[in-house]
Amino acid sequence: VRAFCRRIGLIDKSSNAPGAKERPYFEYLLTQFTEPGELFGFYNLAALSKATPVLERLDAGMMQHARVVFLDEVFNASSAILNSLLAFMNERKFHDRGSVVPVRLEYLVGATNDIPTSPELRAFFDRFLLRAWVRSVAPEREEVRNLLNAAWRETHSPPTADLSFDNLLEQLKDFRSLIDRLTKAGKLVIDLEHAFAGHLADCISFVRSTSHSEMSNRRLVGFAKIILVQALLRAAREDNREPVIELNDVKVLLKFGVDRQSEELDRQFVQVA
């Protein structure tokens, strides 16, 4: 995540200096003892000791001012943290003592070693649309060499200028606005007669029947956007000005949308691919 933020210009000496009010990148390791103040800022005790006490939060550089957030061991958090994060992720708002404060969040990434199974964590888990599964390297020489090479370069070699995308977040805002305008104008519509919808329904039925994912309505709608982006990226690479969603695009749901992985899912993925 840090490497991504460096490439898009969010991590530099000025923006993440101590005391900066709006640091664009925020990261934190969550535990069961993490308090909301560690993420959103503690209250100013000095202000409470004044002749006219004021309850104010010291929030410089805290999560509500970040554009990209990374939370490690995200499911270790207490219920107080999870309740705050649900509104934070869903509505892009921070509820602070009865006040609703808009936040700058554009992307939130979480990492975990364990997939939650308890009901109180399922809703929170469902908010993470894309799941990237990281497996241990295979015990083969080529795989081990590739891992060591990539990890060493990422740790010790700063990204070069030709690999930077400083305006990426701004361009993505423009992209979302364009999608809205095209949809409102009736130029971007979902073809209800296309075989793609039936193929997507088959994949949803498979992941639900095999308990790989409950595939909520929220996730299904989110993946419609991901599938569209895939078609646009492929069209851009092929210099095709008429992008078309293909049946094969559905496989992104099987690869990045399920709650767990298995050999059964791998076989289904091969069939779709």
PDB file of C-alpha atoms in Angstrom:
ATOM      1  CA  VAL A   1       0.000   0.000   0.000  1.00  0.00           C
ATOM      2  CA  ARG A   2       2.865   2.354   0.757  1.00  0.00           C
ATOM      3  CA  ALA A   3       4.401   1.594  -2.630  1.00  0.00           C
ATOM      4  CA  PHE A   4       1.080   2.426  -4.306  1.00  0.00           C
ATOM      5  CA  CYS A   5       0.832   5.714  -2.402  1.00  0.00           C
ATOM      6  CA  ARG A   6       4.386   6.644  -3.347  1.00  0.00           C
ATOM      7  CA  ARG A   7       3.617   6.002  -7.013  1.00  0.00           C
ATOM      8  CA  ILE A   8       0.561   8.265  -6.950  1.00  0.00           C
ATOM      9  CA  GLY A   9       2.348  11.019  -5.026  1.00  0.00           C
ATOM     10  CA  LEU A  10       0.549  10.722  -1.680  1.00  0.00           C
ATOM     11  CA  ILE A  11       3.636   9.921   0.368  1.00  0.00           C
ATOM     12  CA  ASP A  12       6.314  12.605   0.488  1.00  0.00           C
ATOM     13  CA  LYS A  13       8.167  14.549   3.148  1.00  0.00           C
ATOM     14  CA  SER A  14       5.845  17.556   3.213  1.00  0.00           C
ATOM     15  CA  SER A  15       2.436  15.890   3.199  1.00  0.00           C
ATOM     16  CA  ASN A  16       3.278  13.343   5.891  1.00  0.00           C
ATOM     17  CA  ALA A  17       5.441  15.497   8.123  1.00  0.00           C
ATOM     18  CA  PRO A  18       4.638  15.463  11.877  1.00  0.00           C
ATOM     19  CA  GLY A  19       1.918  17.992  12.650  1.00  0.00           C
ATOM     20  CA  ALA A  20       0.533  18.165   9.134  1.00  0.00           C
ATOM     21  CA  LYS A  21      -3.218  18.695   9.396  1.00  0.00           C
ATOM     22  CA  GLU A  22      -4.275  16.630   6.404  1.00  0.00           C
ATOM     23  CA  ARG A  23      -1.822  13.835   5.769  1.00  0.00           C
ATOM     24  CA  PRO A  24      -3.190  12.079   2.671  1.00  0.00           C
ATOM     25  CA  TYR A  25      -2.058   8.593   3.790  1.00  0.00           C
ATOM     26  CA  PHE A  26      -2.855   6.988   7.128  1.00  0.00           C
ATOM     27  CA  GLU A  27      -1.984   3.528   8.428  1.00  0.00           C
ATOM     28  CA  TYR A  28      -2.493   1.759  11.742  1.00  0.00           C
ATOM     29  CA  LEU A  29      -2.235  -1.682  13.329  1.00  0.00           C
ATOM     30  CA  LEU A  30      -5.484  -2.543  15.099  1.00  0.00           C
ATOM     31  CA  THR A  31      -5.746  -4.613  18.276  1.00  0.00           C
ATOM     32  CA  GLN A  32      -8.613  -5.429  20.590  1.00  0.00           C
ATOM     33  CA  PHE A  33      -7.385  -2.595  22.827  1.00  0.00           C
ATOM     34  CA  THR A  34      -7.266   0.081  20.102  1.00  0.00           C
ATOM     35  CA  GLU A  35      -9.331   3.117  21.081  1.00  0.00           C
ATOM     36  CA  PRO A  36     -11.204   5.396  18.635  1.00  0.00           C
ATOM     37  CA  GLY A  37      -8.909   8.247  19.662  1.00  0.00           C
ATOM     38  CA  GLU A  38      -5.923   6.430  18.164  1.00  0.00           C
ATOM     39  CA  LEU A  39      -7.583   6.640  14.746  1.00  0.00           C
ATOM     40  CA  PHE A  40      -9.572   9.859  14.960  1.00  0.00           C
ATOM     41  CA  GLY A  41      -7.577  11.845  17.531  1.00  0.00           C
ATOM     42  CA  PHE A  42      -7.750  12.170  21.326  1.00  0.00           C
ATOM     43  CA  TYR A  43      -9.479  15.004  23.128  1.00  0.00           C
ATOM     44  CA  ASN A  44      -7.455  18.047  24.094  1.00  0.00           C
ATOM     45  CA  LEU A  45      -7.070  17.868  27.883  1.00  0.00           C
ATOM     46  CA  ALA A  46      -5.552  21.357  28.003  1.00  0.00           C
ATOM     47  CA  ALA A  47      -8.700  22.818  26.478  1.00  0.00           C
ATOM     48  CA  LEU A  48     -10.781  21.163  29.195  1.00  0.00           C
ATOM     49  CA  SER A  49      -8.764  22.876  31.930  1.00  0.00           C
ATOM     50  CA  LYS A  50      -9.484  26.390  30.661  1.00  0.00           C
ATOM     51  CA  ALA A  51     -11.824  28.792  32.445  1.00  0.00           C
ATOM     52  CA  THR A  52     -14.396  27.917  29.784  1.00  0.00           C
ATOM     53  CA  PRO A  53     -13.817  24.220  29.104  1.00  0.00           C
ATOM     54  CA  VAL A  54     -13.977  23.177  25.460  1.00  0.00           C
ATOM     55  CA  LEU A  55     -14.238  19.599  24.257  1.00  0.00           C
ATOM     56  CA  GLU A  56     -12.136  19.492  21.112  1.00  0.00           C
ATOM     57  CA  ARG A  57     -10.386  16.691  19.283  1.00  0.00           C
ATOM     58  CA  LEU A  58      -6.697  16.817  18.320  1.00  0.00           C
ATOM     59  CA  ASP A  59      -7.196  15.385  14.846  1.00  0.00           C
ATOM     60  CA  ALA A  60      -4.184  16.649  12.904  1.00  0.00           C
ATOM     61  CA  GLY A  61      -2.917  13.875  10.658  1.00  0.00           C
ATOM     62  CA  MET A  62      -5.627  11.436  11.734  1.00  0.00           C
ATOM     63  CA  MET A  63      -7.674   9.043   9.635  1.00  0.00           C
ATOM     64  CA  GLN A  64     -10.565  11.372   8.780  1.00  0.00           C
ATOM     65  CA  HIS A  65      -8.166  13.608   6.854  1.00  0.00           C
ATOM     66  CA  ALA A  66      -6.565  10.834   4.770  1.00  0.00           C
ATOM     67  CA  ARG A  67      -7.430   9.956   1.181  1.00  0.00           C
ATOM     68  CA  VAL A  68      -5.971   6.435   1.397  1.00  0.00           C
ATOM     69  CA  VAL A  69      -6.136   4.391   4.613  1.00  0.00           C
ATOM     70  CA  PHE A  70      -4.454   1.081   5.426  1.00  0.00           C
ATOM     71  CA  LEU A  71      -5.572  -0.843   8.527  1.00  0.00           C
ATOM     72  CA  ASP A  72      -3.543  -3.903   9.489  1.00  0.00           C
ATOM     73  CA  GLU A  73      -5.218  -6.823  11.318  1.00  0.00           C
ATOM     74  CA  VAL A  74      -8.457  -5.000  10.672  1.00  0.00           C
ATOM     75  CA  PHE A  75     -10.760  -7.570  12.282  1.00  0.00           C
ATOM     76  CA  ASN A  76      -9.013  -7.354  15.658  1.00  0.00           C
ATOM     77  CA  ALA A  77     -10.746  -4.063  16.392  1.00  0.00           C
ATOM     78  CA  SER A  78     -13.315  -3.627  19.147  1.00  0.00           C
ATOM     79  CA  SER A  79     -17.012  -3.065  18.483  1.00  0.00           C
ATOM     80  CA  ALA A  80     -16.557   0.667  19.119  1.00  0.00           C
ATOM     81  CA  ILE A  81     -13.983   0.873  16.327  1.00  0.00           C
ATOM     82  CA  LEU A  82     -16.014  -1.292  13.934  1.00  0.00           C
ATOM     83  CA  ASN A  83     -19.160   0.782  14.429  1.00  0.00           C
ATOM     84  CA  SER A  84     -17.209   3.940  13.613  1.00  0.00           C
ATOM     85  CA  LEU A  85     -15.623   2.342  10.565  1.00  0.00           C
ATOM     86  CA  LEU A  86     -18.922   1.156   9.076  1.00  0.00           C
ATOM     87  CA  ALA A  87     -20.215   4.707   8.661  1.00  0.00           C
ATOM     88  CA  PHE A  88     -16.717   5.810   7.703  1.00  0.00           C
ATOM     89  CA  MET A  89     -16.629   3.336   4.794  1.00  0.00           C
ATOM     90  CA  ASN A  90     -20.281   3.421   3.741  1.00  0.00           C
ATOM     91  CA  GLU A  91     -21.104   7.094   3.931  1.00  0.00           C
ATOM     92  CA  ARG A  92     -17.660   8.711   3.949  1.00  0.00           C
ATOM     93  CA  LYS A  93     -18.680  10.328   7.238  1.00  0.00           C
ATOM     94  CA  PHE A  94     -17.319  10.393  10.796  1.00  0.00           C
ATOM     95  CA  HIS A  95     -19.906  10.604  13.564  1.00  0.00           C
ATOM     96  CA  ASP A  96     -18.314  12.625  16.352  1.00  0.00           C
ATOM     97  CA  ARG A  97     -20.394  13.346  19.481  1.00  0.00           C
ATOM     98  CA  GLY A  98     -23.574  13.923  17.493  1.00  0.00           C
ATOM     99  CA  SER A  99     -21.876  15.822  14.685  1.00  0.00           C
ATOM    100  CA  VAL A 100     -21.464  14.344  11.224  1.00  0.00           C
ATOM    101  CA  VAL A 101     -18.100  15.211   9.712  1.00  0.00           C
ATOM    102  CA  PRO A 102     -17.402  14.470   6.009  1.00  0.00           C
ATOM    103  CA  VAL A 103     -14.110  12.635   5.486  1.00  0.00           C
ATOM    104  CA  ARG A 104     -11.662  12.619   2.594  1.00  0.00           C
ATOM    105  CA  LEU A 105     -11.454   8.827   2.278  1.00  0.00           C
ATOM    106  CA  GLU A 106     -11.213   7.510  -1.273  1.00  0.00           C
ATOM    107  CA  TYR A 107      -9.692   4.048  -0.703  1.00  0.00           C
ATOM    108  CA  LEU A 108      -9.473   1.877   2.367  1.00  0.00           C
ATOM    109  CA  VAL A 109      -7.322  -1.253   2.436  1.00  0.00           C
ATOM    110  CA  GLY A 110      -7.394  -3.807   5.220  1.00  0.00           C
ATOM    111  CA  ALA A 111      -5.161  -6.786   5.934  1.00  0.00           C
ATOM    112  CA  THR A 112      -5.905  -9.834   8.038  1.00  0.00           C
ATOM    113  CA  ASN A 113      -4.548 -13.270   8.809  1.00  0.00           C
ATOM    114  CA  ASP A 114      -7.971 -14.651   9.694  1.00  0.00           C
ATOM    115  CA  ILE A 115     -11.307 -14.409   7.901  1.00  0.00           C
ATOM    116  CA  PRO A 116     -14.086 -13.500  10.364  1.00  0.00           C
ATOM    117  CA  THR A 117     -16.949 -15.906  10.936  1.00  0.00           C
ATOM    118  CA  SER A 118     -18.842 -14.200  13.768  1.00  0.00           C
ATOM    119  CA  PRO A 119     -22.102 -12.440  12.755  1.00  0.00           C
ATOM    120  CA  GLU A 120     -21.050  -9.059  14.136  1.00  0.00           C
ATOM    121  CA  LEU A 121     -18.056  -8.975  11.772  1.00  0.00           C
ATOM    122  CA  ARG A 122     -19.799 -10.205   8.623  1.00  0.00           C
ATOM    123  CA  ALA A 123     -21.296  -6.812   7.749  1.00  0.00           C
ATOM    124  CA  PHE A 124     -17.897  -5.171   8.101  1.00  0.00           C
ATOM    125  CA  PHE A 125     -16.196  -7.866   6.024  1.00  0.00           C
ATOM    126  CA  ASP A 126     -18.805  -7.388   3.298  1.00  0.00           C
ATOM    127  CA  ARG A 127     -17.717  -3.756   2.834  1.00  0.00           C
ATOM    128  CA  PHE A 128     -14.356  -4.841   1.416  1.00  0.00           C
ATOM    129  CA  LEU A 129     -15.299  -5.353  -2.218  1.00  0.00           C
ATOM    130  CA  LEU A 130     -12.029  -6.778  -3.582  1.00  0.00           C
ATOM    131  CA  ARG A 131     -10.182  -9.523  -1.711  1.00  0.00           C
ATOM    132  CA  ALA A 132      -6.580 -10.163  -2.754  1.00  0.00           C
ATOM    133  CA  TRP A 133      -5.469 -13.538  -1.419  1.00  0.00           C
ATOM    134  CA  VAL A 134      -1.773 -13.700  -0.545  1.00  0.00           C
ATOM    135  CA  ARG A 135      -0.343 -17.207  -0.459  1.00  0.00           C
ATOM    136  CA  SER A 136       3.050 -18.327   0.730  1.00  0.00           C
ATOM    137  CA  VAL A 137       5.582 -18.761  -2.035  1.00  0.00           C
ATOM    138  CA  ALA A 138       5.799 -22.193  -3.624  1.00  0.00           C
ATOM    139  CA  PRO A 139       9.002 -24.073  -2.631  1.00  0.00           C
ATOM    140  CA  GLU A 140      10.471 -23.859  -6.127  1.00  0.00           C
ATOM    141  CA  ARG A 141      13.693 -22.124  -7.045  1.00  0.00           C
ATOM    142  CA  GLU A 142      12.207 -19.738  -9.581  1.00  0.00           C
ATOM    143  CA  GLU A 143       9.350 -18.734  -7.266  1.00  0.00           C
ATOM    144  CA  VAL A 144      11.708 -18.119  -4.330  1.00  0.00           C
ATOM    145  CA  ARG A 145      14.097 -16.078  -6.501  1.00  0.00           C
ATOM    146  CA  ASN A 146      11.239 -13.924  -7.818  1.00  0.00           C
ATOM    147  CA  LEU A 147       9.944 -13.276  -4.301  1.00  0.00           C
ATOM    148  CA  LEU A 148      13.347 -12.279  -2.923  1.00  0.00           C
ATOM    149  CA  ASN A 149      14.075 -10.050  -5.898  1.00  0.00           C
ATOM    150  CA  ALA A 150      10.730  -8.248  -5.752  1.00  0.00           C
ATOM    151  CA  ALA A 151      10.810  -7.796  -1.969  1.00  0.00           C
ATOM    152  CA  TRP A 152      14.402  -6.523  -1.960  1.00  0.00           C
ATOM    153  CA  ARG A 153      13.773  -3.978  -4.710  1.00  0.00           C
ATOM    154  CA  GLU A 154      10.543  -2.752  -3.114  1.00  0.00           C
ATOM    155  CA  THR A 155      12.275  -2.299   0.248  1.00  0.00           C
ATOM    156  CA  HIS A 156      15.532  -0.708  -0.857  1.00  0.00           C
ATOM    157  CA  SER A 157      14.970   0.819  -4.304  1.00  0.00           C
ATOM    158  CA  PRO A 158      12.745   3.913  -4.460  1.00  0.00           C
ATOM    159  CA  PRO A 159      10.319   4.122  -7.406  1.00  0.00           C
ATOM    160  CA  THR A 160      11.641   5.896 -10.473  1.00  0.00           C
ATOM    161  CA  ALA A 161       9.958   8.912 -12.031  1.00  0.00           C
ATOM    162  CA  ASP A 162       8.710   7.045 -15.097  1.00  0.00           C
ATOM    163  CA  LEU A 163       6.657   4.759 -12.842  1.00  0.00           C
ATOM    164  CA  SER A 164       4.796   7.530 -11.023  1.00  0.00           C
ATOM    165  CA  PHE A 165       1.128   8.428 -11.502  1.00  0.00           C
ATOM    166  CA  ASP A 166       0.820  11.635  -9.494  1.00  0.00           C
ATOM    167  CA  ASN A 167      -2.624  12.586 -10.802  1.00  0.00           C
ATOM    168  CA  LEU A 168      -4.222   9.147 -10.588  1.00  0.00           C
ATOM    169  CA  LEU A 169      -6.758   9.952  -7.863  1.00  0.00           C
ATOM    170  CA  GLU A 170      -7.836  13.142  -9.624  1.00  0.00           C
ATOM    171  CA  GLN A 171      -8.187  11.273 -12.908  1.00  0.00           C
ATOM    172  CA  LEU A 172     -10.310   8.617 -11.201  1.00  0.00           C
ATOM    173  CA  LYS A 173     -12.599  11.363  -9.909  1.00  0.00           C
ATOM    174  CA  ASP A 174     -12.997  12.577 -13.474  1.00  0.00           C
ATOM    175  CA  PHE A 175     -13.691   9.016 -14.587  1.00  0.00           C
ATOM    176  CA  ARG A 176     -16.456   8.571 -12.015  1.00  0.00           C
ATOM    177  CA  SER A 177     -17.984  11.901 -13.035  1.00  0.00           C
ATOM    178  CA  LEU A 178     -17.913  10.815 -16.671  1.00  0.00           C
ATOM    179  CA  ILE A 179     -19.678   7.550 -15.793  1.00  0.00           C
ATOM    180  CA  ASP A 180     -22.377   9.567 -14.013  1.00  0.00           C
ATOM    181  CA  ARG A 181     -22.849  11.948 -16.948  1.00  0.00           C
ATOM    182  CA  LEU A 182     -23.025   9.170 -19.536  1.00  0.00           C
ATOM    183  CA  THR A 183     -25.522   7.229 -17.433  1.00  0.00           C
ATOM    184  CA  LYS A 184     -27.762  10.269 -16.876  1.00  0.00           C
ATOM    185  CA  ALA A 185     -27.660  11.012 -20.607  1.00  0.00           C
ATOM    186  CA  GLY A 186     -28.696   7.453 -21.438  1.00  0.00           C
ATOM    187  CA  LYS A 187     -25.459   6.723 -23.304  1.00  0.00           C
ATOM    188  CA  LEU A 188     -24.223   4.134 -20.787  1.00  0.00           C
ATOM    189  CA  VAL A 189     -26.810   1.470 -20.016  1.00  0.00           C
ATOM    190  CA  ILE A 190     -26.922  -2.168 -18.961  1.00  0.00           C
ATOM    191  CA  ASP A 191     -28.097  -4.499 -21.721  1.00  0.00           C
ATOM    192  CA  LEU A 192     -30.588  -6.701 -19.906  1.00  0.00           C
ATOM    193  CA  GLU A 193     -30.759  -9.105 -22.864  1.00  0.00           C
ATOM    194  CA  HIS A 194     -27.014  -9.795 -23.013  1.00  0.00           C
ATOM    195  CA  ALA A 195     -25.889 -13.301 -22.081  1.00  0.00           C
ATOM    196  CA  PHE A 196     -23.483 -11.728 -19.627  1.00  0.00           C
ATOM    197  CA  ALA A 197     -26.253 -11.322 -17.027  1.00  0.00           C
ATOM    198  CA  GLY A 198     -27.084 -15.033 -17.136  1.00  0.00           C
ATOM    199  CA  HIS A 199     -23.441 -15.997 -16.828  1.00  0.00           C
ATOM    200  CA  LEU A 200     -23.057 -13.691 -13.849  1.00  0.00           C
ATOM    201  CA  ALA A 201     -26.148 -15.260 -12.259  1.00  0.00           C
ATOM    202  CA  ASP A 202     -24.596 -18.716 -12.686  1.00  0.00           C
ATOM    203  CA  CYS A 203     -21.428 -17.589 -10.886  1.00  0.00           C
ATOM    204  CA  ILE A 204     -23.445 -16.077  -8.056  1.00  0.00           C
ATOM    205  CA  SER A 205     -25.433 -19.281  -7.700  1.00  0.00           C
ATOM    206  CA  PHE A 206     -22.202 -21.289  -7.566  1.00  0.00           C
ATOM    207  CA  VAL A 207     -20.486 -19.218  -4.867  1.00  0.00           C
ATOM    208  CA  ARG A 208     -23.648 -19.164  -2.747  1.00  0.00           C
ATOM    209  CA  SER A 209     -24.397 -22.878  -3.062  1.00  0.00           C
ATOM    210  CA  THR A 210     -20.817 -23.823  -2.187  1.00  0.00           C
ATOM    211  CA  SER A 211     -20.619 -21.321   0.717  1.00  0.00           C
ATOM    212  CA  HIS A 212     -17.768 -19.417  -0.886  1.00  0.00           C
ATOM    213  CA  SER A 213     -19.691 -16.166  -0.477  1.00  0.00           C
ATOM    214  CA  GLU A 214     -23.128 -14.925   0.446  1.00  0.00           C
ATOM    215  CA  MET A 215     -22.698 -12.423  -2.421  1.00  0.00           C
ATOM    216  CA  SER A 216     -24.880  -9.677  -1.004  1.00  0.00           C
ATOM    217  CA  ASN A 217     -26.707  -7.170  -3.195  1.00  0.00           C
ATOM    218  CA  ARG A 218     -24.105  -4.583  -2.201  1.00  0.00           C
ATOM    219  CA  ARG A 219     -21.250  -6.732  -3.491  1.00  0.00           C
ATOM    220  CA  LEU A 220     -23.071  -7.633  -6.684  1.00  0.00           C
ATOM    221  CA  VAL A 221     -23.671  -3.989  -7.582  1.00  0.00           C
ATOM    222  CA  GLY A 222     -20.055  -3.166  -6.736  1.00  0.00           C
ATOM    223  CA  PHE A 223     -18.737  -5.875  -9.022  1.00  0.00           C
ATOM    224  CA  ALA A 224     -20.797  -4.522 -11.908  1.00  0.00           C
ATOM    225  CA  LYS A 225     -18.500  -1.488 -11.767  1.00  0.00           C
ATOM    226  CA  ILE A 226     -15.373  -3.646 -11.548  1.00  0.00           C
ATOM    227  CA  ILE A 227     -16.448  -5.658 -14.597  1.00  0.00           C
ATOM    228  CA  LEU A 228     -17.079  -2.463 -16.571  1.00  0.00           C
ATOM    229  CA  VAL A 229     -13.606  -1.172 -15.702  1.00  0.00           C
ATOM    230  CA  GLN A 230     -12.087  -4.452 -16.890  1.00  0.00           C
ATOM    231  CA  ALA A 231     -13.771  -4.078 -20.270  1.00  0.00           C
ATOM    232  CA  LEU A 232     -12.581  -0.470 -20.571  1.00  0.00           C
ATOM    233  CA  LEU A 233      -8.994  -1.385 -19.676  1.00  0.00           C
ATOM    234  CA  ARG A 234      -8.950  -4.179 -22.238  1.00  0.00           C
ATOM    235  CA  ALA A 235     -10.345  -1.848 -24.897  1.00  0.00           C
ATOM    236  CA  ALA A 236      -7.686   0.752 -24.069  1.00  0.00           C
ATOM    237  CA  ARG A 237      -4.876  -1.804 -24.360  1.00  0.00           C
ATOM    238  CA  GLU A 238      -6.238  -3.032 -27.689  1.00  0.00           C
ATOM    239  CA  ASP A 239      -6.935   0.517 -28.934  1.00  0.00           C
ATOM    240  CA  ASN A 240     -10.578  -0.431 -29.381  1.00  0.00           C
ATOM    241  CA  ARG A 241     -12.994   2.505 -29.192  1.00  0.00           C
ATOM    242  CA  GLU A 242     -16.022   0.255 -28.697  1.00  0.00           C
ATOM    243  CA  PRO A 243     -15.457  -1.694 -25.469  1.00  0.00           C
ATOM    244  CA  VAL A 244     -17.698  -4.710 -24.991  1.00  0.00           C
ATOM    245  CA  ILE A 245     -18.133  -6.698 -21.773  1.00  0.00           C
ATOM    246  CA  GLU A 246     -17.274 -10.333 -22.427  1.00  0.00           C
ATOM    247  CA  LEU A 247     -18.476 -13.408 -20.585  1.00  0.00           C
ATOM    248  CA  ASN A 248     -14.898 -14.031 -19.508  1.00  0.00           C
ATOM    249  CA  ASP A 249     -14.964 -10.800 -17.477  1.00  0.00           C
ATOM    250  CA  VAL A 250     -17.095 -12.546 -14.857  1.00  0.00           C
ATOM    251  CA  LYS A 251     -14.061 -14.434 -13.576  1.00  0.00           C
ATOM    252  CA  VAL A 252     -12.994 -11.339 -11.595  1.00  0.00           C
ATOM    253  CA  LEU A 253     -15.819 -12.189  -9.199  1.00  0.00           C
ATOM    254  CA  LEU A 254     -14.455 -15.683  -8.627  1.00  0.00           C
ATOM    255  CA  LYS A 255     -10.883 -14.472  -8.213  1.00  0.00           C
ATOM    256  CA  PHE A 256     -11.358 -11.373  -6.059  1.00  0.00           C
ATOM    257  CA  GLY A 257     -14.920 -11.474  -4.740  1.00  0.00           C
ATOM    258  CA  VAL A 258     -15.334 -14.546  -2.556  1.00  0.00           C
ATOM    259  CA  ASP A 259     -15.058 -15.007   1.195  1.00  0.00           C
ATOM    260  CA  ARG A 260     -12.779 -18.022   0.990  1.00  0.00           C
ATOM    261  CA  GLN A 261     -10.761 -19.970  -1.560  1.00  0.00           C
ATOM    262  CA  SER A 262     -10.691 -23.681  -2.301  1.00  0.00           C
ATOM    263  CA  GLU A 263      -9.754 -26.215  -4.966  1.00  0.00           C
ATOM    264  CA  GLU A 264     -13.405 -26.373  -5.970  1.00  0.00           C
ATOM    265  CA  LEU A 265     -13.356 -22.643  -6.665  1.00  0.00           C
ATOM    266  CA  ASP A 266     -10.093 -22.965  -8.605  1.00  0.00           C
ATOM    267  CA  ARG A 267     -11.701 -25.577 -10.875  1.00  0.00           C
ATOM    268  CA  GLN A 268     -14.686 -23.317 -11.501  1.00  0.00           C
ATOM    269  CA  PHE A 269     -12.341 -20.418 -12.239  1.00  0.00           C
ATOM    270  CA  VAL A 270     -10.531 -22.484 -14.879  1.00  0.00           C
ATOM    271  CA  GLN A 271     -13.863 -23.393 -16.514  1.00  0.00           C
ATOM    272  CA  VAL A 272     -14.883 -19.746 -16.724  1.00  0.00           C
ATOM    273  CA  ALA A 273     -11.453 -18.644 -17.946  1.00  0.00           C
TER     274      ALA A 273
END
